[in-house]
Amino acid sequence: MIIHIFPPMEPDPDTFFAALAHPLRLRALLLLQGEGELCVCELTHALDVSQPMISRHLAQLRQAGVVSDRRRGQWVYYRLHEHLPDWARQVLAATLSGVAGQVPYADDSAALANMPNRPATACCA
Amino acid sequence: MIIHIFPPMEPDPDTFFAALAHPLRLRALLLLQGEGELCVCELTHALDVSQPMISRHLAQLRQAGVVSDRRRGQWVYYRLHEHLPDWARQVLAATLSGVAGQVPYADDSAALANMPNRPATACCA
DNA sequence: ACAATATATATGATCATCCATATATTTCCG
DNA sequence: CGGAAATATATGGATGATCATATATATTGT
């Protein structure tokens, strides 16, 4: 009898690239790659989409094993998954360094930086 | 008046990752990354799919600007597009080095190596 | 004519989005 | 303290769009 507590499954290449293949998900992942950790409301603001919409795509990324989440009071923070294989991290790093200055990625970072009432992460995590 | 002869358009990140997001296209691209140049019949054999199917996916990759083709007599050879940006090449290189030993990618390379009557590319290109 | 490759069409499957709603957590106030 | 309101996040269902495959047909080169 095999008990699956929780396989820390890392995504296979198909799953990983399917996760990157949506414009909104790619924008979110490149933000996470640059910022480390962001909550849903920050992503909603930076990407300028409805909260249910980003929540759905984050759920897809979570199910794909690309991101992990942690609850901190009323906020849920997302980050790149700890078990993401090295080649996948290299893919994201190469992409970010290649396109960081272009639209819409640069604007996303700017919108995040300009967000008012941003929940503090650095001070009390 | 703007004349578009043929913009050597390089794929934007969305287009590029959408191209990688299909299992068959990813397998084909990783083969091309490793082999340099392959004709349709070689890809058909290595990936074990019907010719119309691989042809259709190659057409998508061509339209996306990820591969280019050249006709050589009765064969059409595909390769990674010359104008593919550097970050995109890094993405493919990182992926290949990360997954080359796994299924189905290792089997694809083996099937290609075992292909009989393979049209010569090195000698007469 | 034959072999290699490409495209057109049809069909079943999957996906993205929207709206409404559900759950969880904190704050405010009596 | 206790309960309602507010904020943050997640999900279910419906719908329209897109995609993958198969079959058939066309085109190109020897």
mmCIF file of C-alpha atoms in Angstrom, chain B residues 4-123:
data_model
loop_
_atom_site.group_PDB
_atom_site.id
_atom_site.type_symbol
_atom_site.label_atom_id
_atom_site.label_comp_id
_atom_site.label_asym_id
_atom_site.label_seq_id
_atom_site.Cartn_x
_atom_site.Cartn_y
_atom_site.Cartn_z
ATOM 1 C CA HIS B 4 6.571 45.249 -45.075
ATOM 2 C CA ILE B 5 8.926 43.179 -47.149
ATOM 3 C CA PHE B 6 9.376 40.667 -44.395
ATOM 4 C CA PRO B 7 10.000 41.819 -40.877
ATOM 5 C CA PRO B 8 12.537 39.381 -39.431
ATOM 6 C CA MET B 9 10.209 39.292 -36.493
ATOM 7 C CA GLU B 10 11.551 37.648 -33.430
ATOM 8 C CA PRO B 11 8.901 36.084 -31.235
ATOM 9 C CA ASP B 12 7.675 37.943 -28.187
ATOM 10 C CA PRO B 13 7.714 35.962 -24.928
ATOM 11 C CA ASP B 14 4.043 35.018 -25.186
ATOM 12 C CA THR B 15 4.400 33.686 -28.689
ATOM 13 C CA PHE B 16 7.582 31.877 -27.830
ATOM 14 C CA PHE B 17 6.239 30.113 -24.761
ATOM 15 C CA ALA B 18 2.969 29.271 -26.480
ATOM 16 C CA ALA B 19 5.109 27.523 -29.082
ATOM 17 C CA LEU B 20 6.873 25.477 -26.390
ATOM 18 C CA ALA B 21 3.658 24.632 -24.590
ATOM 19 C CA HIS B 22 2.768 21.643 -26.748
ATOM 20 C CA PRO B 23 4.419 18.313 -25.936
ATOM 21 C CA LEU B 24 5.143 17.479 -29.545
ATOM 22 C CA ARG B 25 6.522 20.922 -30.367
ATOM 23 C CA LEU B 26 8.762 20.883 -27.305
ATOM 24 C CA ARG B 27 10.122 17.475 -28.272
ATOM 25 C CA ALA B 28 10.765 18.692 -31.814
ATOM 26 C CA LEU B 29 12.496 21.845 -30.614
ATOM 27 C CA LEU B 30 14.743 20.005 -28.184
ATOM 28 C CA LEU B 31 15.733 17.654 -30.991
ATOM 29 C CA LEU B 32 16.532 20.614 -33.202
ATOM 30 C CA GLN B 33 18.456 22.249 -30.380
ATOM 31 C CA GLY B 34 20.608 19.140 -30.131
ATOM 32 C CA GLU B 35 20.901 18.208 -33.793
ATOM 33 C CA GLY B 36 21.049 21.571 -35.484
ATOM 34 C CA GLU B 37 18.918 20.764 -38.497
ATOM 35 C CA LEU B 38 16.403 18.027 -39.298
ATOM 36 C CA CYS B 39 14.025 17.325 -42.180
ATOM 37 C CA VAL B 40 10.358 16.554 -41.769
ATOM 38 C CA CYS B 41 10.788 12.835 -42.371
ATOM 39 C CA GLU B 42 13.443 12.610 -39.652
ATOM 40 C CA LEU B 43 11.185 14.349 -37.187
ATOM 41 C CA THR B 44 8.299 12.122 -38.214
ATOM 42 C CA HIS B 45 10.410 9.065 -37.458
ATOM 43 C CA ALA B 46 12.046 10.296 -34.268
ATOM 44 C CA LEU B 47 8.810 11.497 -32.718
ATOM 45 C CA ASP B 48 6.705 8.636 -34.096
ATOM 46 C CA VAL B 49 3.792 10.724 -35.301
ATOM 47 C CA SER B 50 2.027 11.108 -38.622
ATOM 48 C CA GLN B 51 3.552 13.371 -41.207
ATOM 49 C CA PRO B 52 0.599 15.793 -41.423
ATOM 50 C CA MET B 53 0.697 16.172 -37.678
ATOM 51 C CA ILE B 54 4.350 17.144 -37.421
ATOM 52 C CA SER B 55 3.953 19.318 -40.482
ATOM 53 C CA ARG B 56 1.168 21.227 -38.874
ATOM 54 C CA HIS B 57 3.151 21.831 -35.706
ATOM 55 C CA LEU B 58 6.216 22.836 -37.697
ATOM 56 C CA ALA B 59 4.043 25.352 -39.524
ATOM 57 C CA GLN B 60 3.027 26.810 -36.163
ATOM 58 C CA LEU B 61 6.641 27.032 -35.070
ATOM 59 C CA ARG B 62 7.527 28.682 -38.366
ATOM 60 C CA GLN B 63 4.727 31.224 -38.105
ATOM 61 C CA ALA B 64 5.785 31.957 -34.542
ATOM 62 C CA GLY B 65 9.305 32.747 -35.730
ATOM 63 C CA VAL B 66 10.872 29.997 -33.643
ATOM 64 C CA VAL B 67 12.157 27.892 -36.518
ATOM 65 C CA SER B 68 13.072 28.539 -40.127
ATOM 66 C CA ASP B 69 13.011 26.114 -43.012
ATOM 67 C CA ARG B 70 14.997 25.609 -46.167
ATOM 68 C CA ARG B 71 14.166 23.357 -49.069
ATOM 69 C CA ARG B 72 16.859 20.970 -50.262
ATOM 70 C CA GLY B 73 15.518 19.007 -53.204
ATOM 71 C CA GLN B 74 12.673 16.911 -52.026
ATOM 72 C CA TRP B 75 13.361 17.516 -48.366
ATOM 73 C CA VAL B 76 12.580 20.483 -46.185
ATOM 74 C CA TYR B 77 14.986 21.080 -43.334
ATOM 75 C CA TYR B 78 14.062 22.900 -40.157
ATOM 76 C CA ARG B 79 16.307 24.544 -37.627
ATOM 77 C CA LEU B 80 16.036 27.091 -34.823
ATOM 78 C CA HIS B 81 15.455 30.476 -36.396
ATOM 79 C CA GLU B 82 18.561 32.571 -36.941
ATOM 80 C CA HIS B 83 16.928 35.640 -35.376
ATOM 81 C CA LEU B 84 15.789 33.852 -32.251
ATOM 82 C CA PRO B 85 16.779 36.182 -29.407
ATOM 83 C CA ASP B 86 19.496 35.146 -27.030
ATOM 84 C CA TRP B 87 17.258 34.743 -24.003
ATOM 85 C CA ALA B 88 15.101 32.304 -25.973
ATOM 86 C CA ARG B 89 18.119 30.228 -26.948
ATOM 87 C CA GLN B 90 19.146 30.172 -23.305
ATOM 88 C CA VAL B 91 15.686 28.909 -22.399
ATOM 89 C CA LEU B 92 16.001 26.007 -24.818
ATOM 90 C CA ALA B 93 19.572 25.230 -23.786
ATOM 91 C CA ALA B 94 18.688 25.184 -20.092
ATOM 92 C CA THR B 95 15.691 22.958 -20.753
ATOM 93 C CA LEU B 96 17.634 20.523 -22.879
ATOM 94 C CA SER B 97 20.434 20.166 -20.373
ATOM 95 C CA GLY B 98 17.866 19.679 -17.628
ATOM 96 C CA VAL B 99 15.718 17.028 -19.269
ATOM 97 C CA ALA B 100 17.832 15.405 -21.987
ATOM 98 C CA GLY B 101 18.147 12.147 -20.081
ATOM 99 C CA GLN B 102 14.444 11.787 -19.284
ATOM 100 C CA VAL B 103 11.568 10.247 -21.201
ATOM 101 C CA PRO B 104 10.437 10.918 -23.793
ATOM 102 C CA TYR B 105 13.328 13.130 -24.848
ATOM 103 C CA ALA B 106 16.044 10.513 -24.548
ATOM 104 C CA ASP B 107 13.954 8.057 -26.586
ATOM 105 C CA ASP B 108 13.422 10.624 -29.303
ATOM 106 C CA SER B 109 17.154 11.078 -29.725
ATOM 107 C CA ALA B 110 17.644 7.325 -29.741
ATOM 108 C CA ALA B 111 14.912 6.809 -32.333
ATOM 109 C CA LEU B 112 16.528 9.430 -34.534
ATOM 110 C CA ALA B 113 19.926 7.796 -34.219
ATOM 111 C CA ASN B 114 18.451 4.424 -35.163
ATOM 112 C CA MET B 115 16.568 5.737 -38.172
ATOM 113 C CA PRO B 116 17.399 3.816 -41.370
ATOM 114 C CA ASN B 117 17.798 5.527 -44.751
ATOM 115 C CA ARG B 118 18.325 8.847 -43.121
ATOM 116 C CA PRO B 119 18.856 11.632 -45.652
ATOM 117 C CA ALA B 120 22.370 12.931 -45.387
ATOM 118 C CA THR B 121 22.631 16.495 -44.148
ATOM 119 C CA ALA B 122 26.225 16.916 -43.116
ATOM 120 C CA CYS B 123 27.787 15.861 -46.387
#
